[in-house]
Amino acid sequence: MGHRIGGRIGICRRRLLAGVAAATTLAGLRPGSASGSTPDGAPGPAPEILRLDGPGTTLLLLRHPRGLPEIAWWGARLPDGLEEAWLRDLRAAGRPNNRLDRLVPEATLMPTVGLDVQTTPALVAHRGGQDWTAAFDVREVRRDGTACVVVAQDPVARLSLELHLDLGDDDVLTSRNVLVNEGEPGLVVDRIASGVFLLPAAVADIRALEGRWAREFQETTVPLARETLTIETRGNRTQTHFPGLLAGLPGSGEEAGTVFGVQLGWSGGHRLTAERVTDGRVLVTVGELFHPGEVILGAGERLETVTAHATLSPEGWSGLSRHFHAHARQRVLRWPGGPMRPRPVTFNTWEGNGFKLDEARLMQQAEAAARLGAERFVLDDGWFRGRRSDRAGLGDWTPDPAIFPNGLAPLANRVNELGMEFGLWVEPEMVNPDSDLLRAHPDWALGVRGRDPVTSRRQLVLDLTRPEVTEHLFDALDRQLREAPIAYLKWDMNRDLTDAGDAAGRPAYRRQVLAVYALMDRLRTAHPALEIESCASGGGRSDLGVLGRAVRVWPSDCTDALERLDIQRGFLRFLPPEIMGAHVSASPNHQTGRRHSLGFRAAVALFGHMGVELDPLALPPDQATELADWIALHKRLRPLLHGGLHHAGPELDGRRVQGVVAPDGGEAVYLVAQRTSPSAPIPAPLTLPGLDDARLYRLTLPGPQAVRGYAPSDAQRRLAGEGLESTGALLRQAGILLPEQRPETALVLHAEAVSSNAP
């Protein structure tokens, strides 16, 4: 893989030592390790076993007398009480040739440099070129249910380390670490991992999500032989590379096979590596990417990493998604006021207006949006002073009196009268050189001293690490939220960070993200009902870090339904559908120029947080009626769509199926999308994953749909009427026959259980 905008995938070869095969053991132990072994490789004392269990998974760590805990097993739940015999009886007695006399485990929770094996180090730090190695010994292990904290220390390097692990009841293992500098002078930290995870040797390749503007979340598979895969991003956006990796055992598919996933909850630069250790297993290390000199700890100062999230599933890629979705719902998302309320159908003004805003026409559009069934009306870019294009105005967050002579309150109040919430687009972190703000404070933008500032989209980045800047932004946003009934902010970020130096000349990439998080937190504290959407030229800020503050993500600026099939599939690998913005836009499409039927556009948008982005005043009456019917269908199915379990099938002959099944198996809804012309004269039977074999279901085409095709059968016509009945076993395994679908069309199928037992 080559260099890409805003990110890089690199494959680095490293020399492997001889005698690898002789070193492999079931326990992952190295004879003659730091656990008191002799120089000739005789085994030392047996290590202590640290065990964490989730409902379906087990993590086994080996605590040796010296060094950090070794990862012995992360996989399916193991029987209780057998690990002691396993450890005692299955340790190898030999030692490979041409190795260090005192070997240490490769797969520890924090591989270091210099005294350790030759894997990629998870910790790289030094004091002016000294104390560049680290060898930690465990001082304490604290247990609390599914969580544990390992406290370790290196008195020579004058460092202490806390390793926080939690394997919750959602089978997602979270990991974060705390490093403390206990010496002088300052400790320069070049790298510290949030988490280290061990995958089986049978893993043959790694899947990553890469992309660009308007084409995010594209799955890419990279073979992993005797090499190291490294993925890095530096521009503080997740658009080019999502901060996650996927891996599966051979033969894994959407609904079967053991698969693994790791993601970093962070909106800044990240570094992910996957490499084979000497016994063939795969060590995955994830953490932030630090720029030169970005993190320097003074005496007594501590650095806490962001959280890494990892899971595995024996039920294929869909099972993995179900774990991550449950994890986000239970342990990451913070909904205003408590549990998630129904996600409002959102109307956004951008594609229907651009910068050509007129208050009277916006009120007419709001009335039309309400007739369609929209529940939230979002005023996008162009509302503030001096904003007639993307060349000016950013930073001047007051309504343009030429458009809104009385401010935003009249429009917001009218939207509320129509039964909708009012939302507003903002881009607080950015500033145009052509703005009153930057003319008044030319030193408030990030940049490198002595060099010309680097603009992108004719904008610079405000230095949020300066308290006076964040105070100004809070006051500006708080004032708008108080002057008009604004319930929602669409928070955008439309450029990469390049020359992100602060006033002291130090890089500020990491501190900028933390400052953005703090500003969001402060606004939500001041306005407890406020909801925030994360947008960054589309999917440039889509991660579990920002989802501790935002409750909606805009995955891509591309609203083309065909493109969205891939974008949304990649998104759903890691993040749940209720936070995935999915809009019905105009035809021809704003980005690609493709023409699609309203049914195709609406069916694809149905399976996320549904919205509309077009000029409703330009809709023909029949299309307005059809769109209103689709929105009504989404509302009817919304509890299932946003609270069910994700399932998907393989793509066959250009046809893709994805579905959501109720946790009790009593209801399901499926999207059946035909991407390309099928090669077979008659489509293969369509199987519907996730249904309960022992139940009888009625299958229908809900909403404004009809069976279309060259020669639909009577049974296929009944599908659009009273429905068809069949058992879950037959629908899941044998499938049903549908008429041939034309390319770039879709059907939505609804299954409802009519009995609890099959006849």
Short mmCIF file of N, CA and C in Angstrom, two decimals, residues 523-593:
data_model
loop_
_atom_site.label_atom_id
_atom_site.label_comp_id
_atom_site.label_asym_id
_atom_site.label_seq_id
_atom_site.Cartn_x
_atom_site.Cartn_y
_atom_site.Cartn_z
N LEU A 523 -20.28 22.84 26.80
CA LEU A 523 -21.56 23.25 26.21
C LEU A 523 -22.68 22.32 26.62
N ARG A 524 -22.42 21.03 26.67
CA ARG A 524 -23.46 20.09 27.07
C ARG A 524 -23.80 20.24 28.55
N THR A 525 -22.83 20.60 29.35
CA THR A 525 -23.12 20.86 30.76
C THR A 525 -23.98 22.10 30.93
N ALA A 526 -23.66 23.15 30.16
CA ALA A 526 -24.45 24.38 30.23
C ALA A 526 -25.83 24.22 29.62
N HIS A 527 -25.96 23.31 28.67
CA HIS A 527 -27.24 23.08 27.98
C HIS A 527 -27.51 21.57 27.98
N PRO A 528 -28.05 21.04 29.07
CA PRO A 528 -28.14 19.58 29.24
C PRO A 528 -28.96 18.86 28.18
N ALA A 529 -29.86 19.55 27.51
CA ALA A 529 -30.67 18.90 26.48
C ALA A 529 -30.03 18.96 25.10
N LEU A 530 -28.89 19.62 24.97
CA LEU A 530 -28.27 19.82 23.67
C LEU A 530 -27.75 18.51 23.09
N GLU A 531 -28.01 18.28 21.81
CA GLU A 531 -27.41 17.17 21.08
C GLU A 531 -26.41 17.72 20.07
N ILE A 532 -25.32 16.97 19.87
CA ILE A 532 -24.27 17.37 18.94
C ILE A 532 -24.08 16.29 17.91
N GLU A 533 -23.97 16.69 16.65
CA GLU A 533 -23.60 15.79 15.56
C GLU A 533 -22.15 16.03 15.20
N SER A 534 -21.39 14.95 15.03
CA SER A 534 -19.99 15.05 14.64
C SER A 534 -19.88 14.92 13.12
N CYS A 535 -19.34 15.96 12.50
CA CYS A 535 -19.12 15.97 11.06
C CYS A 535 -17.74 16.55 10.81
N ALA A 536 -17.02 16.03 9.84
CA ALA A 536 -15.72 16.58 9.47
C ALA A 536 -15.53 16.32 7.99
N SER A 537 -16.09 17.19 7.16
CA SER A 537 -16.17 16.95 5.71
C SER A 537 -16.81 15.58 5.46
N GLY A 538 -17.74 15.22 6.27
CA GLY A 538 -18.31 13.88 6.25
C GLY A 538 -17.77 13.08 7.41
N GLY A 539 -17.14 11.93 7.12
CA GLY A 539 -16.75 10.99 8.16
C GLY A 539 -15.39 11.21 8.76
N GLY A 540 -14.90 12.43 8.80
CA GLY A 540 -13.56 12.68 9.28
C GLY A 540 -13.40 12.70 10.79
N ARG A 541 -14.51 12.61 11.51
CA ARG A 541 -14.43 12.51 12.97
C ARG A 541 -15.49 11.52 13.43
N SER A 542 -15.22 10.25 13.13
CA SER A 542 -16.15 9.16 13.44
C SER A 542 -15.40 8.16 14.31
N ASP A 543 -15.59 8.22 15.60
CA ASP A 543 -14.83 7.34 16.49
C ASP A 543 -15.49 7.35 17.86
N LEU A 544 -15.09 6.38 18.69
CA LEU A 544 -15.69 6.26 20.01
C LEU A 544 -15.22 7.35 20.97
N GLY A 545 -14.19 8.11 20.60
CA GLY A 545 -13.78 9.24 21.43
C GLY A 545 -14.78 10.37 21.36
N VAL A 546 -15.13 10.80 20.17
CA VAL A 546 -16.09 11.89 20.03
C VAL A 546 -17.49 11.43 20.43
N LEU A 547 -17.76 10.12 20.35
CA LEU A 547 -19.09 9.64 20.71
C LEU A 547 -19.33 9.64 22.22
N GLY A 548 -18.35 10.03 23.00
CA GLY A 548 -18.62 10.35 24.39
C GLY A 548 -19.27 11.71 24.54
N ARG A 549 -19.34 12.47 23.42
CA ARG A 549 -19.93 13.82 23.43
C ARG A 549 -21.03 13.98 22.40
N ALA A 550 -20.83 13.43 21.22
CA ALA A 550 -21.80 13.55 20.13
C ALA A 550 -22.69 12.31 20.11
N VAL A 551 -23.91 12.49 19.61
CA VAL A 551 -24.85 11.37 19.53
C VAL A 551 -25.31 11.12 18.10
N ARG A 552 -24.62 11.72 17.16
CA ARG A 552 -24.88 11.45 15.74
C ARG A 552 -23.58 11.70 14.99
N VAL A 553 -23.36 10.93 13.95
CA VAL A 553 -22.17 11.07 13.10
C VAL A 553 -22.64 11.19 11.66
N TRP A 554 -22.03 12.10 10.93
CA TRP A 554 -22.30 12.22 9.50
C TRP A 554 -21.20 11.42 8.78
N PRO A 555 -21.50 10.19 8.30
CA PRO A 555 -20.44 9.30 7.80
C PRO A 555 -19.76 9.78 6.53
N SER A 556 -20.49 10.56 5.71
CA SER A 556 -19.91 11.00 4.45
C SER A 556 -20.74 12.13 3.89
N ASP A 557 -20.09 13.07 3.21
CA ASP A 557 -20.83 14.10 2.47
C ASP A 557 -21.51 13.53 1.25
N CYS A 558 -21.15 12.31 0.84
CA CYS A 558 -21.78 11.69 -0.31
C CYS A 558 -23.12 11.08 0.10
N THR A 559 -24.19 11.54 -0.54
CA THR A 559 -25.53 11.01 -0.25
C THR A 559 -26.04 10.10 -1.36
N ASP A 560 -25.18 9.78 -2.34
CA ASP A 560 -25.55 8.85 -3.41
C ASP A 560 -25.85 7.49 -2.79
N ALA A 561 -27.05 6.95 -3.05
CA ALA A 561 -27.48 5.72 -2.40
C ALA A 561 -26.59 4.54 -2.75
N LEU A 562 -26.09 4.46 -3.98
CA LEU A 562 -25.21 3.36 -4.36
C LEU A 562 -23.89 3.44 -3.60
N GLU A 563 -23.30 4.61 -3.54
CA GLU A 563 -22.06 4.78 -2.78
C GLU A 563 -22.29 4.51 -1.30
N ARG A 564 -23.46 4.90 -0.82
CA ARG A 564 -23.76 4.74 0.61
C ARG A 564 -23.82 3.27 1.03
N LEU A 565 -24.10 2.35 0.12
CA LEU A 565 -24.13 0.94 0.50
C LEU A 565 -22.80 0.50 1.08
N ASP A 566 -21.70 0.87 0.43
CA ASP A 566 -20.38 0.52 0.95
C ASP A 566 -20.01 1.36 2.16
N ILE A 567 -20.30 2.65 2.10
CA ILE A 567 -19.95 3.54 3.21
C ILE A 567 -20.64 3.09 4.49
N GLN A 568 -21.93 2.80 4.39
CA GLN A 568 -22.68 2.43 5.58
C GLN A 568 -22.31 1.03 6.07
N ARG A 569 -21.97 0.12 5.16
CA ARG A 569 -21.53 -1.20 5.61
C ARG A 569 -20.24 -1.09 6.43
N GLY A 570 -19.26 -0.31 5.93
CA GLY A 570 -18.03 -0.14 6.68
C GLY A 570 -18.27 0.54 8.02
N PHE A 571 -19.10 1.57 8.03
CA PHE A 571 -19.43 2.28 9.27
C PHE A 571 -20.00 1.32 10.31
N LEU A 572 -20.95 0.47 9.87
CA LEU A 572 -21.64 -0.42 10.79
C LEU A 572 -20.75 -1.54 11.31
N ARG A 573 -19.59 -1.75 10.73
CA ARG A 573 -18.66 -2.72 11.30
C ARG A 573 -18.31 -2.34 12.74
N PHE A 574 -18.19 -1.05 13.01
CA PHE A 574 -17.70 -0.58 14.29
C PHE A 574 -18.72 0.23 15.10
N LEU A 575 -19.64 0.93 14.44
CA LEU A 575 -20.49 1.90 15.11
C LEU A 575 -21.95 1.60 14.84
N PRO A 576 -22.87 1.93 15.78
CA PRO A 576 -24.26 1.50 15.67
C PRO A 576 -25.09 2.37 14.73
N PRO A 577 -26.20 1.82 14.20
CA PRO A 577 -26.97 2.52 13.18
C PRO A 577 -27.70 3.76 13.67
N GLU A 578 -28.07 3.80 14.94
CA GLU A 578 -28.87 4.94 15.41
C GLU A 578 -28.09 6.24 15.43
N ILE A 579 -26.76 6.18 15.34
CA ILE A 579 -25.97 7.42 15.31
C ILE A 579 -25.46 7.70 13.89
N MET A 580 -25.83 6.90 12.92
CA MET A 580 -25.34 7.02 11.54
C MET A 580 -26.30 7.85 10.70
N GLY A 581 -25.94 9.11 10.43
CA GLY A 581 -26.78 9.94 9.59
C GLY A 581 -26.90 9.37 8.19
N ALA A 582 -28.14 9.26 7.68
CA ALA A 582 -28.40 8.69 6.36
C ALA A 582 -29.55 9.46 5.74
N HIS A 583 -29.26 10.23 4.69
CA HIS A 583 -30.24 11.17 4.15
C HIS A 583 -30.74 10.78 2.76
N VAL A 584 -32.00 11.07 2.52
CA VAL A 584 -32.58 10.99 1.18
C VAL A 584 -32.29 12.32 0.50
N SER A 585 -31.54 12.26 -0.60
CA SER A 585 -31.19 13.49 -1.30
C SER A 585 -31.85 13.52 -2.68
N ALA A 586 -31.57 14.56 -3.43
CA ALA A 586 -32.23 14.76 -4.72
C ALA A 586 -31.62 13.85 -5.78
N SER A 587 -32.33 13.70 -6.86
CA SER A 587 -31.83 13.00 -8.04
C SER A 587 -31.93 13.96 -9.22
N PRO A 588 -30.83 14.17 -9.99
CA PRO A 588 -29.52 13.54 -9.87
C PRO A 588 -28.80 13.95 -8.59
N ASN A 589 -27.90 13.06 -8.14
CA ASN A 589 -27.24 13.25 -6.87
C ASN A 589 -26.28 14.44 -6.91
N HIS A 590 -26.19 15.12 -5.78
CA HIS A 590 -25.39 16.34 -5.65
C HIS A 590 -23.90 16.08 -5.89
N GLN A 591 -23.40 14.88 -5.49
CA GLN A 591 -21.96 14.61 -5.60
C GLN A 591 -21.61 13.83 -6.86
N THR A 592 -22.38 12.83 -7.23
CA THR A 592 -22.00 11.93 -8.32
C THR A 592 -22.74 12.17 -9.62
N GLY A 593 -23.88 12.84 -9.56
CA GLY A 593 -24.68 13.05 -10.76
C GLY A 593 -25.54 11.85 -11.14
#
